[in-house]
Coordinates of C-alpha atoms in Angstrom, one line a residue:
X1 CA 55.1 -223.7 98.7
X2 CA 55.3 -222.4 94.9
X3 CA 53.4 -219.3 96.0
X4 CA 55.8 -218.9 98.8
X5 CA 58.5 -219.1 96.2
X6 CA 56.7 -217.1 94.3
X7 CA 56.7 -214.5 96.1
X8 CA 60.2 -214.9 97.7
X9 CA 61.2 -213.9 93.7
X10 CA 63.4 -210.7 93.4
X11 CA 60.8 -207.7 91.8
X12 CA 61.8 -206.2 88.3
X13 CA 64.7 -204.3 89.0
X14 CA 64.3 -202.6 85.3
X15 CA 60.8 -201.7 86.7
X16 CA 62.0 -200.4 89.6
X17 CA 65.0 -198.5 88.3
X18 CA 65.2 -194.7 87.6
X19 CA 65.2 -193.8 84.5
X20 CA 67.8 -192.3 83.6
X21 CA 67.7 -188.0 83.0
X22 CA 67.1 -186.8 79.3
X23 CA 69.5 -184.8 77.4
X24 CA 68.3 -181.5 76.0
X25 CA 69.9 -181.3 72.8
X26 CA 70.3 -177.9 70.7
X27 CA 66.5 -176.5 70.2
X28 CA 64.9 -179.1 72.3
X29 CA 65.6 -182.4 70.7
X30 CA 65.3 -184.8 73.5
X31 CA 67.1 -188.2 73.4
X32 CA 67.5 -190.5 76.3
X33 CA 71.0 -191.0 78.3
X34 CA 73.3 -193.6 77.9
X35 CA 72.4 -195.6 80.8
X36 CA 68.5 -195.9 79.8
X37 CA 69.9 -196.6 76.1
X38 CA 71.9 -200.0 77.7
X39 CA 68.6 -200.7 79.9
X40 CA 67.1 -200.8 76.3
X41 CA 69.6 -202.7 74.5
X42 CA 69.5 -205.3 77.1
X43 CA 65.2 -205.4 77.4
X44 CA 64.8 -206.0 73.8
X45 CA 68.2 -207.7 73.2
X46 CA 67.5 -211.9 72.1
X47 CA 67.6 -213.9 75.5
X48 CA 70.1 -216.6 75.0
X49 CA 68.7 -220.7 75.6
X50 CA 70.0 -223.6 76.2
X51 CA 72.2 -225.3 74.1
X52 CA 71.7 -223.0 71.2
X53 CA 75.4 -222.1 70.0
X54 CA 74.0 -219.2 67.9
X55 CA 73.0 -216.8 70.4
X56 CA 76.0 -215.0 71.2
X57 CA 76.2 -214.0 67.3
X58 CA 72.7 -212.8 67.8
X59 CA 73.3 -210.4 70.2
X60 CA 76.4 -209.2 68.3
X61 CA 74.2 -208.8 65.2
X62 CA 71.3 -207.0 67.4
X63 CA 73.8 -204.8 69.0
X64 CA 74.9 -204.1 65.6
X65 CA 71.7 -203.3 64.7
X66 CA 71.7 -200.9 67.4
X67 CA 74.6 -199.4 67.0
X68 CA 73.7 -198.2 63.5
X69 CA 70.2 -197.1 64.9
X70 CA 72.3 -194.7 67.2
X71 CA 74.6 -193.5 64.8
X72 CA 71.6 -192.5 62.0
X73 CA 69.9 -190.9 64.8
X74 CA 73.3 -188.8 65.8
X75 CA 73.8 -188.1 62.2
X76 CA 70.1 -186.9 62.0
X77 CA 70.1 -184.6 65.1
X78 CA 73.8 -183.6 64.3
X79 CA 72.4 -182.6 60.3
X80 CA 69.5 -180.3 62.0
X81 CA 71.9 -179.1 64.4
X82 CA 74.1 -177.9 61.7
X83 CA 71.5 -176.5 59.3
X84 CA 70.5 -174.4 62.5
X85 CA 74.4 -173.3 63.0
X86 CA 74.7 -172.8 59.7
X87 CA 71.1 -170.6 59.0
X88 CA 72.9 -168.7 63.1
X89 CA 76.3 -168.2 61.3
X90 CA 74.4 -166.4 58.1
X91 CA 72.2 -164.4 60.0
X92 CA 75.7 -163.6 62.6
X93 CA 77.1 -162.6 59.0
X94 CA 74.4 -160.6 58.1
X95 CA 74.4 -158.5 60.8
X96 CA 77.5 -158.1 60.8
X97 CA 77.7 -156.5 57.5
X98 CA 75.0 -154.2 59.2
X99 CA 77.1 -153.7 62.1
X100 CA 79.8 -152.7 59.7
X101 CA 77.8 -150.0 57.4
X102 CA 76.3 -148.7 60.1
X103 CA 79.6 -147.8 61.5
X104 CA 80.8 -146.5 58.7
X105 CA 77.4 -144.5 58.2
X106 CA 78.0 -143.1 61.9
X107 CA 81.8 -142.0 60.6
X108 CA 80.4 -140.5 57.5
X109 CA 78.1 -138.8 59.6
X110 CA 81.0 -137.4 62.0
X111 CA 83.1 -136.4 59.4
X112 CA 80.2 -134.1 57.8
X113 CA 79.5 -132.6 61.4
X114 CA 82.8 -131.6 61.7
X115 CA 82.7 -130.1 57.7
X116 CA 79.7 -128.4 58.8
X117 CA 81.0 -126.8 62.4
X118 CA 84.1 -125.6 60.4
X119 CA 81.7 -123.9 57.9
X120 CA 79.7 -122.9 60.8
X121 CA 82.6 -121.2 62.4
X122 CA 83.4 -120.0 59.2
X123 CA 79.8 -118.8 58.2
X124 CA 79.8 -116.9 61.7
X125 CA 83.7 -115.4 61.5
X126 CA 82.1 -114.1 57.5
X127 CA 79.1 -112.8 59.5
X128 CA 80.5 -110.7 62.7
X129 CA 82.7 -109.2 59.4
X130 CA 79.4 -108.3 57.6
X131 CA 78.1 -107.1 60.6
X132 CA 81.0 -105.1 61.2
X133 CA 81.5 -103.8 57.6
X134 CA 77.5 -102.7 57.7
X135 CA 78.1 -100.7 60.9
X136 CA 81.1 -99.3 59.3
X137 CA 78.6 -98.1 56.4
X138 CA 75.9 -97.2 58.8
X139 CA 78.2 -94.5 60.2
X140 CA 79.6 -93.5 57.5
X141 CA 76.0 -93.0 55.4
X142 CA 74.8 -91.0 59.0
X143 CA 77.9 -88.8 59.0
X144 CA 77.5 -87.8 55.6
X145 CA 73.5 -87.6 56.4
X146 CA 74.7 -85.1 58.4
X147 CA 77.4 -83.6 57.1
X148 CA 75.1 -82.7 54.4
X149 CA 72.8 -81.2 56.7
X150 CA 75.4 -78.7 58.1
X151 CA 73.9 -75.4 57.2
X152 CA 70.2 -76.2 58.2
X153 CA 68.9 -75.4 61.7
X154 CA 65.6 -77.1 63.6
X155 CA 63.0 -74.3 64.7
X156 CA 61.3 -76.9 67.2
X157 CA 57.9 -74.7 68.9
X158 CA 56.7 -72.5 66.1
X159 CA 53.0 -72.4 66.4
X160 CA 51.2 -75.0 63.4
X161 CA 49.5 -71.8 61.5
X162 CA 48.5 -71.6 57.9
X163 CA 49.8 -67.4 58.1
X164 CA 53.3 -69.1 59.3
X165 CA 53.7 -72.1 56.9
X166 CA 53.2 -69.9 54.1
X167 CA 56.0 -67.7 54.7
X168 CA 58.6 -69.5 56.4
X169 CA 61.4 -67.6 54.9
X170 CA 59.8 -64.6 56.2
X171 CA 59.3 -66.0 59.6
X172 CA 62.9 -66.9 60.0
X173 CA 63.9 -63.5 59.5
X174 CA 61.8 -62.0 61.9
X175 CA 63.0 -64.8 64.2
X176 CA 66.4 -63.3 64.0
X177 CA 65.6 -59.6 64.2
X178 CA 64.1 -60.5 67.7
X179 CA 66.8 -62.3 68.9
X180 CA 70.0 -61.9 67.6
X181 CA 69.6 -58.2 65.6
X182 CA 73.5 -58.1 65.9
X183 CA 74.2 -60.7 63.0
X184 CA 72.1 -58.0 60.2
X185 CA 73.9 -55.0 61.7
X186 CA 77.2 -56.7 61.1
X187 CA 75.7 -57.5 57.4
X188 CA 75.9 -60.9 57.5
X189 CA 74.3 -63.6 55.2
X190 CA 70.8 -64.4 56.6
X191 CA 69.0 -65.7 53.2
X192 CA 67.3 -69.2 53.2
X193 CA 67.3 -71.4 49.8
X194 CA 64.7 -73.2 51.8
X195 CA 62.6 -73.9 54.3
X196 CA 60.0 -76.2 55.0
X197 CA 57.7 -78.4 57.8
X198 CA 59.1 -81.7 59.0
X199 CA 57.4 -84.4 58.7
X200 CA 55.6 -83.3 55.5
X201 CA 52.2 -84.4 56.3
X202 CA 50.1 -83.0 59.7
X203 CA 49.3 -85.5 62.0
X204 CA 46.1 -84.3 63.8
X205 CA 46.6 -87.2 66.6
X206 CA 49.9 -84.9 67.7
X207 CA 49.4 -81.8 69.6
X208 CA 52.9 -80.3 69.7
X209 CA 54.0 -78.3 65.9
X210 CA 56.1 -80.0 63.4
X211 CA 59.8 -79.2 63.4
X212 CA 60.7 -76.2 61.0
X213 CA 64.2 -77.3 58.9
X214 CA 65.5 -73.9 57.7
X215 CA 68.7 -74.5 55.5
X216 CA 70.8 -70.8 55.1
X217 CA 73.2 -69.8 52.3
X218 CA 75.7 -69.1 54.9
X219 CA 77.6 -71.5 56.9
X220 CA 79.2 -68.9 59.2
X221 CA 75.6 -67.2 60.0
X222 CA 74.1 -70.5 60.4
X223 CA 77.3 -71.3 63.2
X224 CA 76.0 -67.5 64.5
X225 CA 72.7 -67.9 65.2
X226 CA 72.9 -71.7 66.7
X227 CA 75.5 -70.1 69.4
X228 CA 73.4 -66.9 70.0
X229 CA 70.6 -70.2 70.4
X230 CA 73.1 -71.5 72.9
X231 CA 73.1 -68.8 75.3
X232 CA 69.6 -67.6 75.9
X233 CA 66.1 -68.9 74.7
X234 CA 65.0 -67.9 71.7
X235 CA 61.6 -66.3 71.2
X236 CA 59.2 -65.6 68.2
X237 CA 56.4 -63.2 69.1
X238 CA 56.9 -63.8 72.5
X239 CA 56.5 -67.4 72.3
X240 CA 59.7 -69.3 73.3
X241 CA 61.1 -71.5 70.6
X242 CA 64.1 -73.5 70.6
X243 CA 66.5 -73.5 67.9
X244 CA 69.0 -76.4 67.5
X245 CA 71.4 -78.1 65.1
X246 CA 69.5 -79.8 62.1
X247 CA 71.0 -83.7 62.0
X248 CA 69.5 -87.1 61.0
X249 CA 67.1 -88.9 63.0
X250 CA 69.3 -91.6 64.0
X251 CA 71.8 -89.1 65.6
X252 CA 68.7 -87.0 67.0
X253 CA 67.7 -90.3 68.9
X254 CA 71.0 -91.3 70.4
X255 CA 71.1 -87.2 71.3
X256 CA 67.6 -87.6 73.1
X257 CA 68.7 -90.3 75.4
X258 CA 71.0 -87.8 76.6
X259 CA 68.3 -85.9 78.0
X260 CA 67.9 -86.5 81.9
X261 CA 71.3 -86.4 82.3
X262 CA 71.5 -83.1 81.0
X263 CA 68.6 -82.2 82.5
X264 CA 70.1 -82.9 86.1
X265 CA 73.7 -82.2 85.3
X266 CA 72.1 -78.5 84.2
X267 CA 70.6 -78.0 87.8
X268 CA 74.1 -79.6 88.9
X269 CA 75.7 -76.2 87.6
X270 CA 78.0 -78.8 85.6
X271 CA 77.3 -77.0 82.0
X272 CA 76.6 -79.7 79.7
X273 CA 77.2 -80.0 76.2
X274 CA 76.1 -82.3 73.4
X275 CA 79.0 -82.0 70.9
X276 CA 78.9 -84.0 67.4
X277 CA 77.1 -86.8 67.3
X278 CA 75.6 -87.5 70.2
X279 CA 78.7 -86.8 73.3
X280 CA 77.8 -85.7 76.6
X281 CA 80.4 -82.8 77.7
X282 CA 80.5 -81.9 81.6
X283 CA 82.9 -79.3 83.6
X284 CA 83.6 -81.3 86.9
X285 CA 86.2 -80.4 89.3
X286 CA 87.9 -78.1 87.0
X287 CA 87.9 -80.5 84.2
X288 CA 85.9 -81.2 81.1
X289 CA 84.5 -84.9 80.9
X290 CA 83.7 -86.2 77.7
X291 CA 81.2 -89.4 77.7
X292 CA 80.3 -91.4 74.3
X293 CA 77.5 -93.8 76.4
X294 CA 75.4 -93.5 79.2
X295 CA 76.6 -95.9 80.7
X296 CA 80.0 -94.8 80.8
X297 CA 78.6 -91.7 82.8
X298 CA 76.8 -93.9 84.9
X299 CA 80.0 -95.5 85.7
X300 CA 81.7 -92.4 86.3
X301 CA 78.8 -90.7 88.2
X302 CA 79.1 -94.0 90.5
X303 CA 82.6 -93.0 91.4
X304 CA 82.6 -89.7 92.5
X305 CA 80.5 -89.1 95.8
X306 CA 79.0 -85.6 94.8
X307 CA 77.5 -87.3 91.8
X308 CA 76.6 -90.8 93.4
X309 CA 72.7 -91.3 93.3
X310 CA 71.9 -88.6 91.3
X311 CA 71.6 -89.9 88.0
X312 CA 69.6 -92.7 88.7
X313 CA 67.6 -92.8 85.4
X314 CA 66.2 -96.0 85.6
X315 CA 64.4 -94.7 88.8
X316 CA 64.0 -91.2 87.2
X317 CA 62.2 -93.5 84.3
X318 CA 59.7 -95.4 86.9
X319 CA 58.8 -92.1 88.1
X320 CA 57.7 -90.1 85.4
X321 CA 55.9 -93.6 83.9

């Protein structure tokens, strides 16, 4: 019978209850919940016995005990807690003040980009002016290049020979009995000051003669021999020669680029003309048509359908490449 009672006794029910869920406090302290703390209390708490009046103040005085337990081990976890906010709220404070330079680094930073775009735009407003001034200058210098060059005239063709070179002078004044003897018999001015090889130096890789610069003492026979040059080809000895306004090299070139237009607007029967500097003249339906570019003749060519196609000189390029 005792084992039967035994056995009829209720099992543990502290064994057999859950415990109770822990409590993950700030960076992973663990304490238990309140319900396993009481389970506690009352396991280890002094069992009360018969007939002794002091037990009650017992378990006062152990839950007093208990109590105090609790509230060092709060005011432990709640000290580490707040040593952690506190070390969080310095570093929050730190980078804050980082937050706050950077920002005003980033302004700084702004405000010199947009000192240095308004310098820029000033830099380039000071520049196109520079540029401007020096092509100013540039044409100025070439006009007066060849304003100073006025009375000279380009032999281009006379034969590279020692008998020549030595007596240019002499040369140029037979060049002008053969082919324009009507300027001497009207007793004008044909002396030279000068009259030499350009460039100054031979260079043997170059099988065409170097320009002759002749500069006369006369203006007004100069003017009369470059438009007796303007009618007819010249000829020295029988060898044709041209003869054509002396002018810088920088005028020369922008005249040269001229020179398939001309070329075609010759065969055209429009009677072209390079005036000063470098202008294209043309007589087209009974009017003269002045061009400064190519590609305002291009332009113009493109317009009319007589000239359309024909002065293609991108094409006329390719070819003669």
């Amino acid at each position: 019978m005792a084992n039967s009672t035994e056995a009829q006794k209720p099992q543990n029910t502290k064994k057999n209850k859950k415990k109770g869920a822990t409590l993950d406090t700030f960076y992973g302290a663990k304490i238990q919940n309140t319900e396993q703390i009481e389970d506690n209390i009352q396991e280890y708490a002094p069992k009360p016995s018969k007939g002794n009046g002091n037990s009650p103040q017992t378990y006062e005085e152990f839950e007093s005990e208990m109590t105090k337990k609790m509230e060092a081990f709060w005011e432990e976890k709640l000290e580490i807690m707040q040593k952690k906010f506190t070390h969080l709220q310095n570093q929050y404070d730190e980078t804050e003040k980082e937050n706050q330079a950077l920002k005003a680094r980033i302004r700084q930073l702004e405000d010199n980009d947009r000192v240095k775009e308004q310098e820029l735009i000033k830099q380039s407003q000071n520049t196109k002016k520079l540029e401007e001034n020096i092509k100013y200058l540039t044409d100025k210098v070439i006009d007066l290049e060849n304003r100073g060059r006025r009375d000279n005239l380009r032999i281009i063709g006379l034969p590279e020979k020692p008998e020549i070179n030595t007596k240019l002078d002499m040369v140029i004044q037979d060049i002008i009995k053969e082919n324009c003897p009507e300027i001497l018999e009207q007793g004008g001015n044909t002396a030279t000051d000068r009259a030499h090889r350009t460039p100054s130096t031979l260079n043997p890789q170059k099988t065409t003669p170097r320009n002759v610069i002749a500069k006369f003492q006369s203006y007004q026979t100069k003017e009369k021999i470059l438009q007796e040059a303007r009618k007819r080809q010249f000829r020295y000895k029988g060898m044709p020669i041209r003869v054509t306004q002396d002018l810088a090299s920088s005028t020369l070139n922008d005249r040269k680029a001229w020179n398939m237009i001309f070329r075609k607007a010759r065969e055209l029967g429009l009677q072209p003309r390079i005036s000063y500097p470098a202008k294209l003249t043309i007589y087209f339906q009974g009017k003269v048509w002045a061009f400064n570019k190519i590609e305002d003749f291009q332009l113009f060519a493109k317009k009319r359908p007589e000239l359309c196609g024909k002065f293609d000189t991108e094409n006329q390029r390719a070819r003669n490449t």
